[in-house]
Every structure is written in C-alpha cells, then in structure tokens.
Amino acid sequence: MATPTHIGQAIAPTAQAIQDKDYNILNLGPTHPATHGIFQNILKMDGEIIRHADPTIGYIHRAFEKLAERRPYAQITPITDRLNYCSSPINNMGWHMTVEKLIGCEVPKRAQYMRVIIMELARIADHIVCDTVIAVDTGAMTGFLYLFQWREKIYEIYEEICGARLTTNIGRIGGMERDFSETAWRKLKAFMQEFPKALEEFDKLVTRNRIFVDRTVGTGPISAARALEYGFTGPNLRAAGVDYDVRVMNPYSSYEDFQFSIPIGTSGDTYDRYMVRMAEMWESYRIIEQAIAKMPDGAFHADVPEFYLPPKEQVYSEMEALIYHFKIVMGETDVPKGEVYHCVEGGNGELGFYLVSDGGRTPYRLHFRRPCFIYYQAYPEMITNGMLSDAILTMSSMNVIAGELDA
Amino acid sequence: MHHPHPPRVYAGAQELHDEVRTFLDERFPGAVLSSQVDYDFPAFVLQKARTVEVLAALKSDASMGYGFLTTLCGLHFPDHTGAEFGLMYQLHNLPANKRIRIKTFMAAGDIEMPTVTTLWPTANWMERETFDFYGFRFTGHPDLRRILNMDEMTYHPLRKEYALEDAGRHDKEDKYFGR
C-alpha cells in the first residue's frame, strides 16, 4: 500500500491494483454510523485509497412532490419540515414566502424581523450540527457534546414560539402564528448572552487543534469553477471562494435591513467548509442582535383572512371568522393561477420552491430545488484518489442531509 | 375572490424579459413560441427541437452569460393535447444576478430530449430525477438510471394518471366536499 506523504492528497494507483479486478469492493452504508444518515456508497478500494465511488440515494424518499399535489397550501408546510430537518424553520419560511408571492401578500415588518430571528437561529443550529460532527469524525467528541447543548436551547426557543422542536411547522402563510411570548424573549435573550462564550470555547478547542487541522486541510477539495458547474450553493460554494448568498443577492424578509458579511474560503476543502460555517454562525448572531434591537412594533401577520386563521374567540362568536376558519382548515381556499419561484438561503444553500398553480386548492406542480441533492453528485469526484477516512470527513463537511437529498 | 394586494410584475423583470427576447429573436428567429413575465421571472417557451442550442447560447454568449443551472424539472399537462409533457430549466447569471426560466413542451409519444449534461455537469442527477418521475429520455446522458425510486419500478409516478389516493377509496371524493 502506498504511504501518503500528506493526508488528503491524491495518491497514484499502486502497481498491483491498476486492473479493476484487483480492487476491493467496500460497501459504505446505507446504515453506517459514520455516514450520519442513510447514504450508501459502493467504493472500489486500492488499500485505503478510494479509486471509484458509486452513490445510491433514495433510501428515505417520501414522494413529497407528489404528496404536495394533493394537499392544500397550508398543509404543505409540515412536508417542508422534513427536507433539511436540521433547519426546518428556514424551509417553512421559504414555503410561506413562496405562497405569499403567489397571492401577492405583503407581510408586516414585525413578522419579517421575527422570521429573520428564527431563520438565523435555525442556521446556527444547522451549522452547529455540521461543524461539531466534522470534529467528531476527526475523533473530537467533547466539542460536539458541549456545543450541542446550545442547539437544545435553540430548540427550546422554537418550542416557546410554535410548540414544536424538530419538525417545527413554524409561522403561517401571511406572517407568524403568534407574537413572541415573554418566555420566548427571555430564552432568546439568555441564548444571546451565553452562546458567544460557548462558541468561542468550541473554536479554541477545535479550530487550531493540530490533529483537526492535519485531518481537514486539503481533504475533499473542490475548485470554485467545478463547484459552479456542479450547481453548488451555500457554505460549500462559499468555501470554494464564490460569495453567492441568496440573502444578499435576492434579499427576502427584510435581509437588506441588516449589516452582515459573507465569509468565503479559498480552497474548498473540509477545513474551509468548517471555517465558513463557523464564521457564518457569528454573522447569524450579529443579524439576530440587530433584529432584536430594531424589532418594529405592529402586527405579526398580514390581513389575509382567506389564508390566515382567525383568532379562536372570533371563530366561536362571529360568522365570517367561522367561515374562514372552516375554509382554511378544510383547504377550500383557491389561489391565483400562475408560476412562482422563490428561494431562500437554507442551511445548505439555495433552497428553491417552483410552484405551478392552476387556481385550485392544491398546487398543480411543486418542485423543490434541494441544495443537497444537487451538490451531493460531486461527492464521488471529491473523494476519488483520497483516503477512506477522508471521505467520511468530506461527507460530514458537505452537510448532506438525507431528508433534503431524497425529498 | 378578494385579494388585498393583486399579483404584480416585479421591478426590472420586464426589462430583463425584453433584453433576452430581443437576443433570442435575433439569434434564433422563430425559436421562441411565447414569453411572459411571471412575478420576478421572465419565462420563455421554446420550440422543442431548438431548446438545447438556445440553452447553449444563453450560457456561452458574452452578452447573456447564464452560466449557472439552478434547477430543471418535468411538467405534465394531460389536457394539453399534443403538448402533454414539459421541461422547465431555470438559469442564473450569477455575476449580474439575472434569472430566467426556459420551458419547452412536447407530445406524449415524443418525450426524447438531448441532454444538457454537456453544458452543466449538475444536470446529471437532475435529469435522472426527471427521467425517474416522468420518463423523459435524455439522449446522450451518461448514466440515465432511476435515482430516487427503486430500479424495479415500471412506471413514472409524478405523471398525473397516477392518483395519490388508493383507487379503492371513495370517502375522499370531491363530491362529498362540494367541489
């Protein structure tokens, strides 16, 4: 077996294994603990070096695009929860905004700021998962266990806002379901006070750690040009050096009101992907800070009675409210005809919703542009001629989420 | 139905539409069957036979520069006789931040389409997904296999003839809901 001069570098085939038949076949997954999800890769191994990889996906395919064609608009939000389930609120908001674009609904500023806070919390939670898991895959369990507590605190904030933790179904078409409660504000402020210290400690524990740096620098790299050809978006594209971020390019939900920068890397390797996500957590923190400071007064939802459930007291006492309640719950609200595409910056990149409406109660066609699905196809190219242990790191640093991959 | 804010055409979308329409009409006379602006997106319906050469020009021409394929997906309209199936390509000019949508329609008996994997490697899995769910044959595709459904499947499930509910169930029929 060839001895790698530097971990992460491509290694030429050994003389013995040039013939295809000399390779060992290794079945990595679908339920290997190191893949953090249901992914299968059939690898051709030359010693510890991967010469060919063939991914099989679809293990948790749930036919969301087909399901959406039968469901009224409000009932599609829980489907979006289950795409990238590490940052469900971003998916929920993206879907609400798609429908709002179709029906021409302007959401009040307060609701937009509330959404920004929730989406940035979700981004932090998403990046906590990814970055701590990269550390776990290099052998550093401590940071993962330590920082995951703060993901838990974010889930407690979600719980105060919408009652759910993982599959959130947060917000409504037209705004938010309710204003932040006293407890939600208290928990949010406590998080804002305590989180920087925790993230700094994690940063000190991992970022300059000799083992971590040796394992991640140069591992699973992709060039900016190749990443663009493969349709990369989000942190993985930015790690390769392209500063594309939907929040800046096509601002939605008042992102143009906030000051933040877009961190980028240079080499598109595992270390850069890790660093971009670390820096993005700080930027998300800054955005939440500004949103709390500038939180406008006013309504937390738009006046769209056909889509937004009336308060329960009115349903029991007023005819009109009862009718709207019934129509929304039974999914009897028609929407305009048209075609809409709306995208948001999800945890993994541009999450798009392409919606074709024929004017009926359900979408005629709904297509999800899932960033994971699109960039995971570059995975074989990124791990070929590298070590098997590097392939594990490359996968966790790309943050491939099975729910989003398979839809 | 009452709408507080009627749907609108977003700022700049009409200008972008006119710019691309002029380019296409000059370079490919007759290739554009129709075009319109949907909210923030200019959308162009092209002749099927010329779609891929137009996509190639939109990508490579310096004045256009739509180098990024955001997504592509299939469409099925069983009622549109002679144009039952459709493909939608969404392109993005990243440096100028311009986005357009290209559509093309074809008859149910003729759902072969040249691949665009030669233009964008990312189209590989997108086309496999579209083949899996609608049955489009992408000629020249390096590896046209099913991707999300199992290989043994004999039909293409996103086509409209496959109802989502169990065909034996009658309690969810529209008539019981006054539809």
XYZ file of C-alpha atoms in Angstrom:
586
model
C 0.000 0.000 0.000
C 1.249 3.459 -0.825
C 2.157 5.574 2.169
C 0.558 9.008 1.845
C 3.066 11.801 2.083
C 0.410 14.209 3.220
C -3.065 13.166 4.335
C -5.690 14.398 1.931
C -3.504 14.442 -1.169
C -4.362 12.365 -4.206
C -2.265 9.242 -4.429
C -1.379 7.447 -7.671
C -2.527 3.808 -8.076
C -0.164 1.169 -6.768
C 1.230 -1.181 -9.428
C -0.765 -4.152 -8.188
C -4.140 -2.512 -8.363
C -4.245 -0.986 -11.809
C -6.502 -3.755 -13.032
C -10.095 -3.235 -11.988
C -10.349 -6.779 -10.638
C -7.621 -6.116 -8.100
C -9.708 -3.557 -6.246
C -11.607 -4.463 -3.136
C -15.286 -3.563 -3.087
C -16.358 -1.824 0.092
C -19.981 -1.174 0.826
C -20.086 2.021 2.889
C -23.563 2.448 4.270
C -26.518 2.699 3.991
C -26.603 2.495 7.794
C -23.003 3.013 8.747
C -22.715 5.228 11.852
C -20.015 7.347 10.224
C -22.282 8.471 7.391
C -24.697 10.237 9.782
C -27.723 9.328 7.719
C -28.926 6.849 5.169
C -26.320 7.042 2.417
C -24.792 4.186 0.518
C -21.569 4.333 -1.427
C -20.077 1.352 -3.190
C -16.361 2.005 -3.118
C -13.575 0.401 -5.098
C -10.644 0.344 -2.751
C -6.946 0.176 -3.519
C -5.716 -0.473 0.003
C -7.071 2.513 1.890
C -7.361 4.643 -1.215
C -10.716 5.115 -2.934
C -10.487 4.634 -6.706
C -14.156 4.764 -7.579
C -17.363 5.601 -5.726
C -20.920 4.934 -6.757
C -23.541 6.554 -4.532
C -27.046 5.136 -4.210
C -29.647 7.525 -2.889
C -33.386 7.471 -2.280
C -33.481 5.372 0.889
C -35.824 7.810 2.597
C -37.632 9.112 -0.461
C -41.169 10.060 0.613
C -42.598 11.447 -2.640
C -43.022 14.987 -1.308
C -43.568 16.462 -4.756
C -46.410 14.033 -5.360
C -47.878 14.498 -1.875
C -47.891 18.258 -2.380
C -50.165 17.891 -5.414
C -52.943 16.585 -3.132
C -52.514 18.925 -0.196
C -53.906 22.394 0.405
C -51.256 25.097 0.696
C -51.198 25.342 4.493
C -50.770 21.585 4.802
C -47.591 21.581 2.736
C -45.591 23.382 5.435
C -45.161 20.185 7.513
C -43.743 18.485 4.409
C -41.069 21.170 4.134
C -40.077 20.491 7.780
C -38.828 17.143 6.668
C -36.495 18.371 3.924
C -33.441 19.666 5.775
C -34.620 18.744 9.260
C -31.602 20.406 10.869
C -33.038 23.797 9.932
C -36.768 23.224 9.418
C -37.799 26.841 10.138
C -35.884 28.097 7.086
C -37.776 25.619 4.894
C -41.097 26.634 6.474
C -40.458 30.330 5.900
C -39.309 29.694 2.342
C -42.578 27.946 1.617
C -44.702 30.658 3.274
C -42.898 33.300 1.231
C -43.474 31.336 -1.971
C -47.228 31.276 -1.361
C -47.197 34.906 -0.262
C -45.523 35.825 -3.540
C -48.200 33.922 -5.460
C -51.125 35.537 -3.646
C -49.453 38.951 -3.550
C -49.361 39.282 0.211
C -47.154 41.838 1.936
C -46.045 40.666 5.381
C -45.687 43.365 8.101
C -42.157 44.359 9.115
C -42.505 42.913 12.607
C -43.338 39.482 11.233
C -40.427 39.747 8.788
C -37.984 40.539 11.607
C -39.401 37.714 13.722
C -38.860 35.395 10.783
C -35.287 36.606 10.382
C -34.555 35.846 14.043
C -35.992 32.354 13.700
C -34.237 31.642 10.398
C -30.864 32.763 11.771
C -31.344 30.654 14.904
C -32.055 27.757 12.561
C -28.878 28.490 10.607
C -26.855 28.450 13.827
C -28.480 25.135 14.815
C -27.759 23.695 11.368
C -24.122 24.801 11.402
C -23.678 23.518 14.993
C -24.660 20.068 13.760
C -22.333 20.183 10.778
C -19.253 21.664 12.443
C -19.426 19.566 15.595
C -19.903 16.420 13.536
C -16.787 17.220 11.489
C -14.961 17.372 14.811
C -16.488 14.045 15.888
C -15.285 12.433 12.687
C -11.741 13.540 13.446
C -12.056 11.979 16.887
C -13.041 15.012 18.983
C -16.208 14.072 20.839
C -16.016 16.743 23.519
C -16.816 19.741 21.356
C -19.836 18.008 19.911
C -21.359 17.133 23.279
C -20.558 20.593 24.561
C -21.939 22.726 21.753
C -24.990 20.529 21.182
C -26.440 21.937 24.407
C -26.889 25.205 22.570
C -28.745 23.552 19.775
C -31.016 22.272 22.530
C -31.509 25.859 23.767
C -32.431 26.944 20.244
C -34.994 24.137 20.145
C -36.406 25.411 23.430
C -36.873 28.821 21.818
C -38.681 27.198 18.867
C -40.823 25.370 21.391
C -41.862 28.634 23.000
C -42.704 30.137 19.616
C -44.536 27.289 17.907
C -44.775 24.348 20.307
C -42.527 22.027 18.307
C -38.818 21.355 18.369
C -37.546 19.498 15.313
C -40.297 19.492 12.705
C -41.469 22.938 13.549
C -44.279 23.970 11.164
C -43.405 27.474 12.333
C -45.086 30.625 11.041
C -48.122 30.827 8.828
C -48.917 31.987 5.318
C -49.206 35.739 5.910
C -46.955 36.059 8.955
C -46.419 34.339 12.280
C -48.977 32.303 14.205
C -48.496 34.387 17.359
C -46.256 37.070 18.769
C -43.171 36.016 20.736
C -44.212 35.358 24.321
C -42.434 36.790 27.375
C -40.774 33.407 27.892
C -39.651 33.258 24.272
C -37.993 36.667 24.592
C -36.391 35.653 27.877
C -34.995 32.439 26.403
C -33.814 34.225 23.277
C -32.003 36.865 25.302
C -30.438 34.247 27.563
C -29.224 32.407 24.459
C -27.763 35.601 23.032
C -25.923 36.196 26.288
C -24.479 32.718 26.731
C -23.904 31.412 23.222
C -20.838 33.519 22.234
C -18.855 32.139 25.134
C -19.723 28.563 24.191
C -18.889 29.092 20.531
C -15.587 30.741 21.458
C -14.698 27.787 23.622
C -15.552 25.346 20.857
C -13.484 27.472 18.492
C -10.491 27.291 20.858
C -10.952 23.570 21.293
C -11.082 22.647 17.628
C -10.145 25.286 15.054
C -6.390 25.376 15.731
C -6.178 21.831 17.050
C -3.204 20.151 15.409
C -4.957 16.844 14.751
C -8.045 18.563 13.392
C -6.036 20.807 11.072
C -3.942 17.874 9.799
C -7.046 15.847 9.091
C -9.088 18.558 7.367
C -6.726 20.824 5.404
C -6.655 19.660 1.792
C -9.303 16.998 2.374
C -12.056 16.643 -0.225
C -11.316 19.875 -2.095
C -13.284 21.304 -4.996
C -12.375 24.315 -7.116
C -14.741 27.259 -7.494
C -15.211 26.601 -11.221
C -16.019 22.953 -10.684
C -18.350 23.758 -7.782
C -20.306 26.145 -10.011
C -20.531 23.540 -12.764
C -21.930 21.135 -10.205
C -24.517 23.664 -9.059
C -23.081 24.146 -5.568
C -24.657 26.840 -3.436
C -24.434 27.835 0.201
C -21.467 27.319 2.538
C -19.917 24.654 0.289
C -19.761 27.062 -2.652
C -18.561 29.902 -0.470
C -15.792 27.675 0.935
C -14.539 27.376 -2.649
C -14.393 31.178 -2.874
C -17.645 32.292 -4.539
C -19.556 34.846 -2.485
C -23.046 33.822 -3.604
C -25.632 34.140 -0.856
C -29.359 34.427 -1.594
C -29.828 36.719 1.417
C -27.678 39.325 -0.321
C -28.364 38.614 -3.998
C -32.155 38.414 -3.715
C -32.996 39.756 -0.258
C -36.227 38.463 1.244
C -37.885 39.066 4.591
C -36.021 42.397 5.041
C -32.499 40.974 4.979
C -31.488 44.202 3.272
C -32.019 45.995 6.626
C -29.173 44.154 8.329
C -25.407 44.532 8.273
C -23.565 41.274 7.840
C -20.744 39.898 5.757
C -20.459 36.767 3.666
C -17.495 34.668 4.776
C -15.679 32.845 1.990
C -12.875 30.316 1.801
C -10.218 29.766 -0.837
C -9.530 26.077 -1.400
C -12.978 24.491 -0.965
C -11.608 21.767 1.289
C -13.071 20.383 4.510
C -11.258 22.943 6.642
C -12.646 25.833 4.593
C -16.149 24.412 4.776
C -15.761 24.170 8.531
C -14.396 27.705 8.791
C -17.099 29.224 6.585
C -19.776 27.700 8.790
C -18.019 28.889 11.953
C -17.868 32.431 10.572
C -21.492 32.240 9.424
C -22.617 31.397 12.944
C -21.059 34.676 14.107
C -22.737 36.548 11.259
C -26.093 34.959 12.109
C -25.552 36.026 15.692
C -24.956 39.604 14.515
C -28.138 39.531 12.439
C -30.216 38.310 15.386
C -28.702 41.038 17.568
C -29.702 43.700 15.061
C -33.170 42.226 14.576
C -33.809 42.246 18.320
C -32.537 45.821 18.638
C -34.544 47.115 15.672
C -37.671 44.973 16.196
C -40.544 47.119 14.874
C -43.915 47.378 16.588
C -47.087 46.423 14.820
C -48.957 43.396 13.598
C -47.300 39.993 13.412
C -49.366 38.897 10.442
C -50.868 40.367 7.297
C -54.581 40.919 6.795
C -55.291 37.926 4.539
C -58.416 36.301 6.009
C -58.584 33.641 3.276
C -55.241 32.239 4.357
C -54.605 33.292 7.920
C -56.656 31.570 10.648
C -58.828 33.992 12.652
C -58.447 34.150 16.455
C -60.295 31.307 18.134
C -62.622 33.619 20.154
C -63.906 35.125 16.913
C -64.474 31.691 15.392
C -66.858 30.891 18.224
C -68.733 34.194 18.075
C -68.582 35.629 14.529
C -69.998 34.215 11.327
C -67.289 35.483 8.984
C -64.463 34.190 11.148
C -66.169 30.786 11.372
C -66.470 30.589 7.589
C -62.807 31.493 7.034
C -61.717 29.062 9.720
C -63.677 26.272 8.065
C -62.395 27.113 4.592
C -58.760 27.227 5.697
C -58.907 24.040 7.775
C -60.706 22.124 5.035
C -58.351 23.564 2.427
C -61.057 25.207 0.357
C -59.189 28.405 -0.474
C -58.401 28.907 -4.140
C -55.291 30.831 -5.140
C -54.495 32.766 -8.331
C -53.188 30.947 -11.393
C -49.511 31.398 -12.051
C -45.955 30.234 -11.711
C -43.707 31.278 -8.897
C -40.132 30.528 -7.941
C -38.906 31.668 -4.584
C -35.623 30.802 -2.970
C -34.128 31.268 0.451
C -30.636 30.706 1.786
C -31.100 27.407 3.585
C -28.543 25.810 5.856
C -27.001 24.142 2.801
C -27.582 26.707 0.089
C -30.258 27.906 -2.264
C -33.488 26.181 -1.273
C -35.985 26.914 -4.044
C -39.678 26.298 -4.469
C -41.019 26.186 -8.023
C -44.788 26.294 -7.777
C -47.256 25.949 -10.656
C -50.785 26.864 -9.660
C -53.829 26.179 -11.816
C -56.003 28.188 -9.459
C -57.183 25.214 -7.441
C -56.936 24.388 -3.759
C -53.658 22.475 -4.150
C -50.524 23.160 -6.201
C -50.650 21.713 -9.716
C -46.931 21.059 -9.500
C -44.428 21.789 -6.804
C -40.729 21.238 -7.346
C -38.194 21.623 -4.569
C -34.724 22.783 -5.541
C -32.841 20.915 -2.842
C -29.227 22.069 -2.492
C -28.073 18.720 -1.019
C -29.428 16.729 -3.922
C -27.646 18.935 -6.378
C -24.208 19.084 -4.770
C -24.018 15.509 -3.495
C -23.416 14.343 -7.054
C -19.942 15.870 -6.845
C -19.102 13.642 -3.883
C -17.533 10.734 -5.863
C -15.264 13.182 -7.681
C -14.250 14.825 -4.402
C -13.267 11.597 -2.646
C -11.689 9.661 -5.520
C -7.962 9.076 -5.029
C -8.207 10.046 -1.369
C -8.215 8.032 1.829
C -11.359 6.332 3.082
C -11.155 8.209 6.373
C -11.043 11.488 4.426
C -14.194 10.516 2.545
C -16.065 10.361 5.865
C -14.869 13.860 6.710
C -15.753 15.175 3.275
C -19.283 13.881 3.625
C -19.855 15.378 7.054
C -18.354 18.709 5.993
C -20.685 18.889 2.971
C -23.571 18.536 5.444
C -25.541 16.139 3.287
C -28.923 15.743 4.987
C -30.824 12.637 3.916
C -34.239 14.296 4.178
C -33.282 17.013 1.747
C -31.335 14.693 -0.520
C -34.184 12.239 -1.037
C -37.236 14.513 -0.540
C -62.131 36.138 -4.581
C -60.787 39.175 -2.797
C -57.096 39.939 -2.898
C -55.721 42.746 -0.770
C -52.663 43.117 -2.975
C -53.095 41.859 -6.529
C -50.253 39.817 -8.045
C -47.747 42.002 -9.797
C -44.777 42.070 -12.098
C -41.628 42.770 -10.128
C -39.374 45.731 -10.881
C -36.803 45.064 -13.580
C -38.348 41.801 -14.737
C -39.961 43.318 -17.829
C -36.675 44.948 -18.941
C -34.856 41.647 -18.472
C -37.548 39.891 -20.468
C -37.216 42.381 -23.342
C -33.419 42.099 -23.356
C -33.435 38.290 -23.573
C -36.357 38.215 -26.023
C -34.532 40.570 -28.388
C -31.403 38.426 -28.216
C -33.335 35.221 -28.899
C -35.383 36.699 -31.749
C -32.208 37.934 -33.462
C -30.107 34.816 -32.986
C -32.807 32.162 -33.246
C -35.711 33.538 -35.296
C -38.898 31.621 -34.583
C -37.467 29.568 -31.735
C -39.443 31.456 -29.087
C -43.094 30.395 -29.190
C -44.211 32.706 -26.408
C -42.812 34.603 -23.476
C -44.096 36.442 -20.459
C -43.118 37.717 -17.042
C -44.229 35.662 -14.051
C -43.723 37.807 -10.963
C -39.934 38.266 -10.864
C -39.157 35.767 -13.637
C -39.108 36.230 -17.406
C -40.254 32.887 -18.845
C -39.740 31.757 -22.443
C -41.457 28.845 -24.152
C -39.208 27.471 -26.888
C -39.584 25.076 -29.795
C -38.550 21.658 -28.569
C -36.065 20.989 -31.377
C -34.161 24.209 -30.714
C -34.197 24.303 -26.932
C -30.766 22.860 -26.275
C -28.949 25.053 -28.823
C -30.662 28.097 -27.304
C -29.632 26.997 -23.799
C -26.057 26.587 -25.039
C -26.089 30.105 -26.498
C -27.602 31.588 -23.347
C -24.763 30.004 -21.411
C -21.862 30.861 -23.673
C -22.808 34.202 -25.243
C -20.937 37.036 -23.554
C -23.972 39.332 -23.561
C -26.136 36.710 -21.847
C -23.847 34.723 -19.509
C -26.402 32.400 -17.953
C -23.701 30.059 -16.711
C -25.465 28.554 -13.703
C -28.221 25.971 -13.972
C -30.318 26.477 -10.854
C -32.717 23.627 -11.431
C -34.682 21.718 -14.008
C -37.860 19.728 -13.651
C -40.613 17.989 -15.589
C -44.223 19.068 -16.062
C -47.275 17.070 -17.094
C -50.490 18.569 -18.507
C -52.600 15.637 -19.764
C -55.255 18.039 -21.097
C -52.884 19.888 -23.454
C -53.250 17.561 -26.439
C -50.032 17.371 -28.444
C -48.012 19.111 -25.720
C -48.673 16.967 -22.687
C -45.161 16.968 -21.285
C -42.948 19.890 -20.470
C -39.459 20.608 -19.207
C -38.517 23.654 -17.220
C -34.931 24.921 -17.000
C -34.041 27.730 -14.682
C -30.886 29.670 -15.440
C -28.966 32.202 -13.397
C -26.384 34.738 -14.473
C -24.579 34.909 -11.136
C -22.321 37.953 -11.670
C -25.216 40.108 -12.915
C -27.784 38.332 -10.735
C -30.279 37.793 -13.558
C -32.554 34.800 -13.621
C -34.690 33.400 -16.435
C -36.890 30.387 -16.970
C -36.960 28.328 -20.166
C -39.775 25.913 -20.901
C -40.490 23.556 -23.734
C -43.431 21.278 -24.378
C -43.730 18.005 -26.284
C -46.256 15.340 -27.191
C -46.688 12.260 -25.005
C -45.302 9.986 -27.740
C -42.170 12.065 -28.219
C -40.515 12.706 -24.883
C -36.930 12.434 -26.041
C -34.700 15.366 -25.326
C -30.961 15.870 -25.817
C -29.139 16.020 -22.514
C -27.715 19.242 -21.121
C -25.097 17.423 -19.043
C -22.566 18.519 -21.663
C -23.353 22.144 -20.745
C -23.787 21.667 -16.998
C -22.481 18.543 -15.184
C -25.018 19.303 -12.450
C -27.809 18.362 -14.863
C -26.767 14.718 -14.459
C -28.819 13.945 -11.357
C -31.498 16.491 -12.229
C -32.163 14.678 -15.500
C -32.044 11.318 -13.784
C -34.681 12.561 -11.341
C -36.823 13.915 -14.173
C -36.499 10.607 -16.035
C -37.367 8.707 -12.867
C -40.554 10.663 -12.225
C -41.795 11.459 -15.759
C -39.970 9.125 -18.115
C -38.212 11.708 -20.293
C -35.461 10.058 -22.351
C -32.432 12.324 -22.259
C -30.372 11.288 -25.268
C -26.642 11.377 -24.698
C -26.993 11.249 -20.916
C -24.000 9.344 -19.472
C -25.969 7.333 -16.917
C -29.744 7.533 -17.310
C -30.955 5.349 -14.452
C -33.640 5.855 -11.838
C -32.347 7.791 -8.875
C -34.858 8.089 -6.030
C -37.210 5.207 -6.821
C -36.154 1.595 -6.949
C -34.809 0.196 -10.212
C -37.585 -2.427 -10.497
C -40.318 0.210 -10.720
C -42.217 0.039 -14.005
C -43.919 3.434 -14.128
C -43.150 7.123 -13.701
C -45.035 8.215 -10.606
C -45.302 12.002 -10.978
C -47.413 11.652 -14.120
C -50.924 12.833 -13.494
C -52.569 9.490 -14.291
C -51.272 8.063 -11.027
C -53.668 9.285 -8.391
C -52.171 9.694 -4.963
C -55.080 8.168 -3.049
C -55.891 4.490 -3.104
C -58.200 3.919 -6.080
C -60.480 1.768 -3.902
C -61.299 4.606 -1.557
C -64.474 6.551 -2.144
C -64.812 8.522 1.078
C -62.481 11.276 -0.127
C -64.135 12.005 -3.455
C -64.561 15.665 -4.315
C -68.370 15.474 -4.450
C -68.558 14.886 -0.714
C -66.770 18.173 -0.189
C -68.936 20.222 -2.535
C -66.128 20.523 -5.087
